[in-house]
CSV table of C-alpha atoms in Angstrom, one decimal:
chain,number,residue,atom,x,y,z
A,1,ASP,CA,-0.7,-2.9,0.1
A,2,VAL,CA,2.0,-5.0,-1.8
A,3,LEU,CA,0.7,-7.8,-0.2
A,4,GLY,CA,-2.6,-8.8,-1.9
A,5,SER,CA,-4.7,-8.4,-5.3
A,6,ARG,CA,-7.8,-7.0,-6.5
A,7,GLY,CA,-9.5,-9.0,-8.5
A,8,LEU,CA,-8.5,-12.4,-7.8
A,9,GLY,CA,-11.5,-13.3,-6.3
A,10,ASP,CA,-12.1,-15.7,-3.2
A,11,VAL,CA,-9.4,-17.5,-5.0
A,12,TYR,CA,-6.1,-16.0,-3.8
A,13,LYS,CA,-2.3,-17.4,-5.2
A,14,ARG,CA,-0.7,-18.8,-2.8
A,15,GLN,CA,3.1,-18.9,-2.3
A,16,THR,CA,3.3,-16.1,-5.0
A,17,LEU,CA,5.1,-13.7,-2.2
A,18,ARG,CA,7.2,-16.8,-0.4
A,19,GLY,CA,8.3,-17.1,-4.1
A,20,CYS,CA,9.1,-13.6,-5.4
A,21,PHE,CA,11.1,-12.8,-1.8
A,22,ARG,CA,13.5,-15.6,-2.7
A,23,VAL,CA,14.3,-14.6,-6.6
A,24,GLN,CA,15.6,-11.6,-4.2
A,25,ASN,CA,17.3,-13.4,-1.5
A,26,ILE,CA,14.8,-11.9,0.9
A,27,GLU,CA,14.8,-13.9,4.3
A,28,CYS,CA,13.2,-12.2,6.4
A,29,LEU,CA,11.0,-8.6,6.8
A,30,ASP,CA,12.4,-6.4,9.7
A,31,GLY,CA,8.6,-4.7,9.7
A,32,VAL,CA,4.6,-5.3,8.0
A,33,PHE,CA,2.1,-2.4,7.6
A,34,ILE,CA,-1.5,-3.8,6.7
A,35,SER,CA,-3.3,-0.4,5.2
A,36,HIS,CA,-6.7,-2.2,6.3
A,37,PHE,CA,-7.8,-5.6,6.7
A,38,HIS,CA,-9.8,-6.2,3.6
A,39,GLU,CA,-8.4,-9.4,1.8
A,40,ASP,CA,-7.1,-8.0,-1.0
A,41,HIS,CA,-4.5,-6.0,1.1
A,42,ALA,CA,-3.6,-8.5,3.6
A,43,SER,CA,-4.4,-11.8,2.3
A,44,GLY,CA,-0.4,-11.7,2.1
A,45,ILE,CA,1.0,-11.2,5.2
A,46,LEU,CA,-1.6,-14.4,5.9
A,47,GLU,CA,0.0,-16.3,3.9
A,48,LEU,CA,3.2,-15.8,5.6
A,49,LEU,CA,2.3,-16.2,8.7
A,50,GLU,CA,0.4,-19.5,8.1
A,51,GLY,CA,3.4,-20.8,6.4
A,52,GLY,CA,6.2,-19.4,9.0
A,53,PHE,CA,8.2,-16.6,7.1
A,54,PRO,CA,10.1,-14.9,9.4
A,55,VAL,CA,8.3,-11.5,9.9
A,56,LYS,CA,10.0,-9.2,13.2
A,57,ARG,CA,6.7,-6.8,13.6
A,58,LEU,CA,3.4,-5.9,12.9
A,59,TYR,CA,2.2,-2.2,12.4
A,60,VAL,CA,-1.5,-2.6,12.0
A,61,PRO,CA,-4.6,1.0,12.3
A,62,GLY,CA,-5.1,2.5,16.0
A,63,THR,CA,-8.4,1.0,15.8
A,64,ASP,CA,-9.7,-2.5,15.2
A,65,SER,CA,-11.6,-3.3,12.5
A,66,GLY,CA,-14.0,-6.2,13.8
A,67,THR,CA,-13.1,-8.0,11.0
A,68,GLU,CA,-12.2,-11.9,11.4
A,69,LEU,CA,-9.3,-11.6,9.1
A,70,GLU,CA,-7.7,-9.3,11.2
A,71,GLU,CA,-8.8,-11.6,14.4
A,72,HIS,CA,-7.1,-14.2,12.4
A,73,ILE,CA,-3.8,-12.0,12.0
A,74,LEU,CA,-2.9,-11.1,15.1
A,75,THR,CA,-3.9,-14.3,17.2
A,76,LEU,CA,-1.5,-16.2,14.7
A,77,ALA,CA,1.4,-12.8,15.5
A,78,GLU,CA,0.5,-13.4,18.9
A,79,ALA,CA,1.4,-17.3,18.5
A,80,GLN,CA,4.2,-16.4,16.9
A,81,GLY,CA,5.8,-14.4,19.6
A,82,ILE,CA,5.6,-11.8,16.7
A,83,PRO,CA,4.9,-7.4,17.8
A,84,VAL,CA,2.4,-5.7,17.1
A,85,GLN,CA,2.2,-2.2,16.9
A,86,ARG,CA,-1.1,0.1,16.8
A,87,LEU,CA,-0.6,3.4,14.4
A,88,GLY,CA,-2.7,6.5,14.9
A,89,GLN,CA,-1.9,10.1,12.7
A,90,THR,CA,0.9,12.1,13.9
A,91,ASP,CA,2.8,8.7,14.7
A,92,THR,CA,6.5,8.6,13.0
A,93,LEU,CA,8.7,6.1,12.8
A,94,THR,CA,12.2,5.1,11.5
A,95,LEU,CA,12.9,1.4,10.2
A,96,GLY,CA,16.6,1.4,9.0
A,97,ARG,CA,17.7,5.1,6.7
A,98,MET,CA,13.2,4.9,6.6
A,99,ARG,CA,11.2,7.5,7.1
A,100,TYR,CA,7.5,6.7,8.3
A,101,ALA,CA,4.9,9.3,9.4
A,102,VAL,CA,1.3,7.7,9.7
A,103,LEU,CA,-0.9,10.7,7.7
A,104,TRP,CA,-4.5,9.1,8.0
A,105,PRO,CA,-7.2,8.8,9.7
A,106,GLY,CA,-7.7,11.4,12.5
A,107,GLU,CA,-10.2,12.0,14.5
A,108,SER,CA,-12.4,13.1,10.9
A,109,GLY,CA,-11.8,9.7,9.6
A,110,GLN,CA,-13.3,7.4,13.3
A,111,ASN,CA,-16.6,7.0,11.7
A,112,LEU,CA,-15.3,6.5,8.0
A,113,ASP,CA,-16.0,2.5,6.6
A,114,LEU,CA,-12.9,0.4,6.4
A,115,ASN,CA,-11.8,1.9,3.1
A,116,ASN,CA,-11.5,5.5,3.5
A,117,ALA,CA,-10.6,5.1,7.2
A,118,SER,CA,-7.6,3.0,5.9
A,119,MET,CA,-3.5,3.9,7.4
A,120,VAL,CA,-2.5,6.6,5.2
A,121,LEU,CA,2.1,6.4,4.7
A,122,ARG,CA,4.4,9.0,4.2
A,123,LEU,CA,7.6,7.3,3.3
A,124,ASN,CA,10.9,9.0,3.6
A,125,PHE,CA,13.8,7.9,2.2
A,126,GLY,CA,16.7,11.2,1.8
A,127,ASP,CA,15.3,13.7,-0.8
A,128,THR,CA,12.5,11.1,-1.9
A,129,ALA,CA,8.9,10.7,-0.2
A,130,LEU,CA,6.3,8.3,-0.9
A,131,LEU,CA,2.8,8.3,-0.6
A,132,LEU,CA,1.3,5.1,-0.1
A,133,THR,CA,-2.4,5.3,0.1
A,134,GLY,CA,-4.4,1.9,0.8
A,135,ASP,CA,-8.0,1.5,0.0
A,136,ILE,CA,-9.0,6.1,0.4
A,137,GLU,CA,-11.8,7.1,-2.2
A,138,ALA,CA,-13.0,11.1,-2.7
A,139,PRO,CA,-13.8,11.9,1.0
A,140,ALA,CA,-10.7,10.7,2.5
A,141,ALA,CA,-8.6,12.1,-0.1
A,142,ARG,CA,-10.1,15.3,-0.3
A,143,GLN,CA,-10.6,16.0,3.6
A,144,LEU,CA,-6.2,14.9,3.8
A,145,ALA,CA,-6.0,17.5,0.6
A,146,GLU,CA,-7.7,20.0,3.1
A,147,GLU,CA,-5.6,19.1,6.2
A,148,ALA,CA,-2.2,18.0,5.1
A,149,ALA,CA,-1.6,19.7,1.7
A,150,GLU,CA,1.6,20.0,2.4
A,151,ASP,CA,2.9,16.4,3.6
A,152,ILE,CA,0.8,14.7,1.1
A,153,ARG,CA,3.3,16.0,-1.6
A,154,ALA,CA,5.0,12.7,-2.8
A,155,GLU,CA,7.7,12.1,-6.2
A,156,VAL,CA,5.8,7.9,-5.5
A,157,LEU,CA,2.3,7.6,-5.0
A,158,LYS,CA,0.5,4.1,-4.4
A,159,VAL,CA,-2.6,5.6,-6.5
A,160,PRO,CA,-5.3,4.3,-3.7
A,161,HIS,CA,-8.4,1.8,-4.6
A,162,HIS,CA,-6.9,0.2,-7.0
A,163,GLY,CA,-6.8,3.4,-9.8
A,164,GLY,CA,-10.9,3.1,-9.2
A,165,SER,CA,-13.0,5.8,-10.4
A,166,SER,CA,-14.5,6.8,-6.9
A,167,SER,CA,-11.0,8.0,-6.0
A,168,VAL,CA,-10.5,10.4,-8.6
A,169,GLN,CA,-9.9,13.4,-6.3
A,170,ARG,CA,-9.0,16.4,-8.1
A,171,SER,CA,-7.3,18.8,-5.3
A,172,PHE,CA,-5.6,15.5,-3.8
A,173,LEU,CA,-3.6,14.5,-6.7
A,174,GLU,CA,-2.8,17.8,-7.4
A,175,ALA,CA,-1.6,18.5,-3.9
A,176,CYS,CA,0.6,14.8,-3.9
A,177,GLY,CA,2.6,15.9,-7.7
A,178,PRO,CA,4.0,13.0,-8.3
A,179,LYS,CA,6.5,11.8,-10.7
A,180,TRP,CA,5.4,8.2,-10.8
A,181,ALA,CA,2.3,6.1,-9.9
A,182,VAL,CA,2.3,2.9,-9.0
A,183,VAL,CA,-1.0,1.1,-9.5
A,184,SER,CA,-2.3,-1.7,-8.0
A,185,ALA,CA,-4.7,-4.3,-9.5
A,186,GLY,CA,-5.3,-7.5,-10.3
A,187,GLU,CA,-4.8,-9.2,-13.6
A,188,ASP,CA,-8.3,-8.8,-16.0
A,189,ASN,CA,-10.4,-7.5,-12.7
A,190,GLN,CA,-14.0,-7.3,-11.9
A,191,TYR,CA,-13.5,-3.8,-11.5
A,192,ARG,CA,-11.9,-3.1,-14.2
A,193,ASP,CA,-9.4,-0.9,-12.7
A,194,PRO,CA,-7.9,0.9,-12.7
A,195,SER,CA,-10.1,3.2,-14.4
A,196,ASP,CA,-9.9,5.7,-17.3
A,197,SER,CA,-10.7,9.1,-14.9
A,198,MET,CA,-7.4,8.4,-12.7
A,199,LEU,CA,-5.1,6.9,-15.5
A,200,SER,CA,-6.2,10.6,-17.3
A,201,HIS,CA,-5.8,12.7,-14.5
A,202,LEU,CA,-2.4,11.5,-13.8
A,203,LEU,CA,-1.6,11.2,-17.3
A,204,GLU,CA,-2.9,15.3,-17.8
A,205,ASN,CA,-0.6,15.6,-14.7
A,206,GLY,CA,3.0,13.8,-17.1
A,207,THR,CA,2.6,11.4,-14.6
A,208,GLY,CA,4.3,8.2,-15.0
A,209,ILE,CA,2.9,4.9,-14.2
A,210,TRP,CA,3.4,1.0,-13.5
A,211,ARG,CA,0.6,-1.0,-13.7
A,212,THR,CA,0.7,-4.6,-11.4
A,213,ASP,CA,-2.1,-5.9,-14.2
A,214,ARG,CA,0.4,-4.7,-16.9
A,215,ASP,CA,3.8,-4.5,-15.6
A,216,GLY,CA,3.8,-7.2,-13.2
A,217,THR,CA,5.5,-6.9,-10.1
A,218,VAL,CA,7.0,-3.1,-9.7
A,219,VAL,CA,10.2,-3.1,-7.7
A,220,MET,CA,11.8,0.5,-7.4
A,221,THR,CA,15.7,1.4,-5.6
A,222,LEU,CA,15.4,4.5,-4.2
A,223,GLY,CA,18.6,6.7,-3.7
A,224,GLU,CA,19.5,9.4,-1.9
A,225,HIS,CA,17.8,12.3,-4.2
A,226,GLY,CA,15.5,9.4,-5.9
A,227,ILE,CA,14.8,7.1,-8.2
A,228,LYS,CA,17.9,4.7,-8.8
A,229,ARG,CA,15.9,2.0,-11.2
A,230,VAL,CA,12.4,0.5,-11.9
A,231,GLU,CA,12.0,-3.4,-12.5
A,232,HIS,CA,9.1,-4.8,-12.9
A,233,SER,CA,8.6,-9.1,-13.6
A,234,ASN,CA,5.4,-10.4,-15.3
A,235,LYS,CA,6.8,-13.3,-13.5
A,236,TRP,CA,5.3,-12.6,-10.0
A,237,ARG,CA,2.1,-10.6,-10.8
């Protein structure tokens, strides 16, 4: 989800990721998770692969999206010898000290559109849990709350679908109960995300909000017992 930015239309800012990585001394990515193959979520990895940036492995949804973007990315990965692993509900893996669990989609999400079939990940580091939700909207969020309410509780929530009103689902947001919410949205985007309804609900529950359209790139440093530090920079919006 950090690899794209909604609201840029058909023109995507080139080299944004590589410039950001350079500042943070990131020279290689051990793994990249792609929630779904819409351009605003996967164009960034395409940029990296086309530029030859070292990526050790790609993790993608278990079901082929049938999009040209997925075909292009997987073809580049194969040409560069990058392993691709498809993940489905109940799959888990560990990278370093971070544990990942795939919570969605399951069998009940087989016939959903590309947004609602986004791969939803829970990340655990020590006592800290983060929930990455792709572009799921109310139907998938409601199903998740019904099927996995305990599993979706997290200290940090990457807000679904850029904070759009179509993703406001109270039972899901209340089950998650985040202390912090991060909204990924393009500056002055045409959808006017995040929506007032999403922001209002988060604020009503005392959730701290970080927005890429307002705050720029948001970097959280995790500790064993919570968030140690939050930084943001408008330079790499």
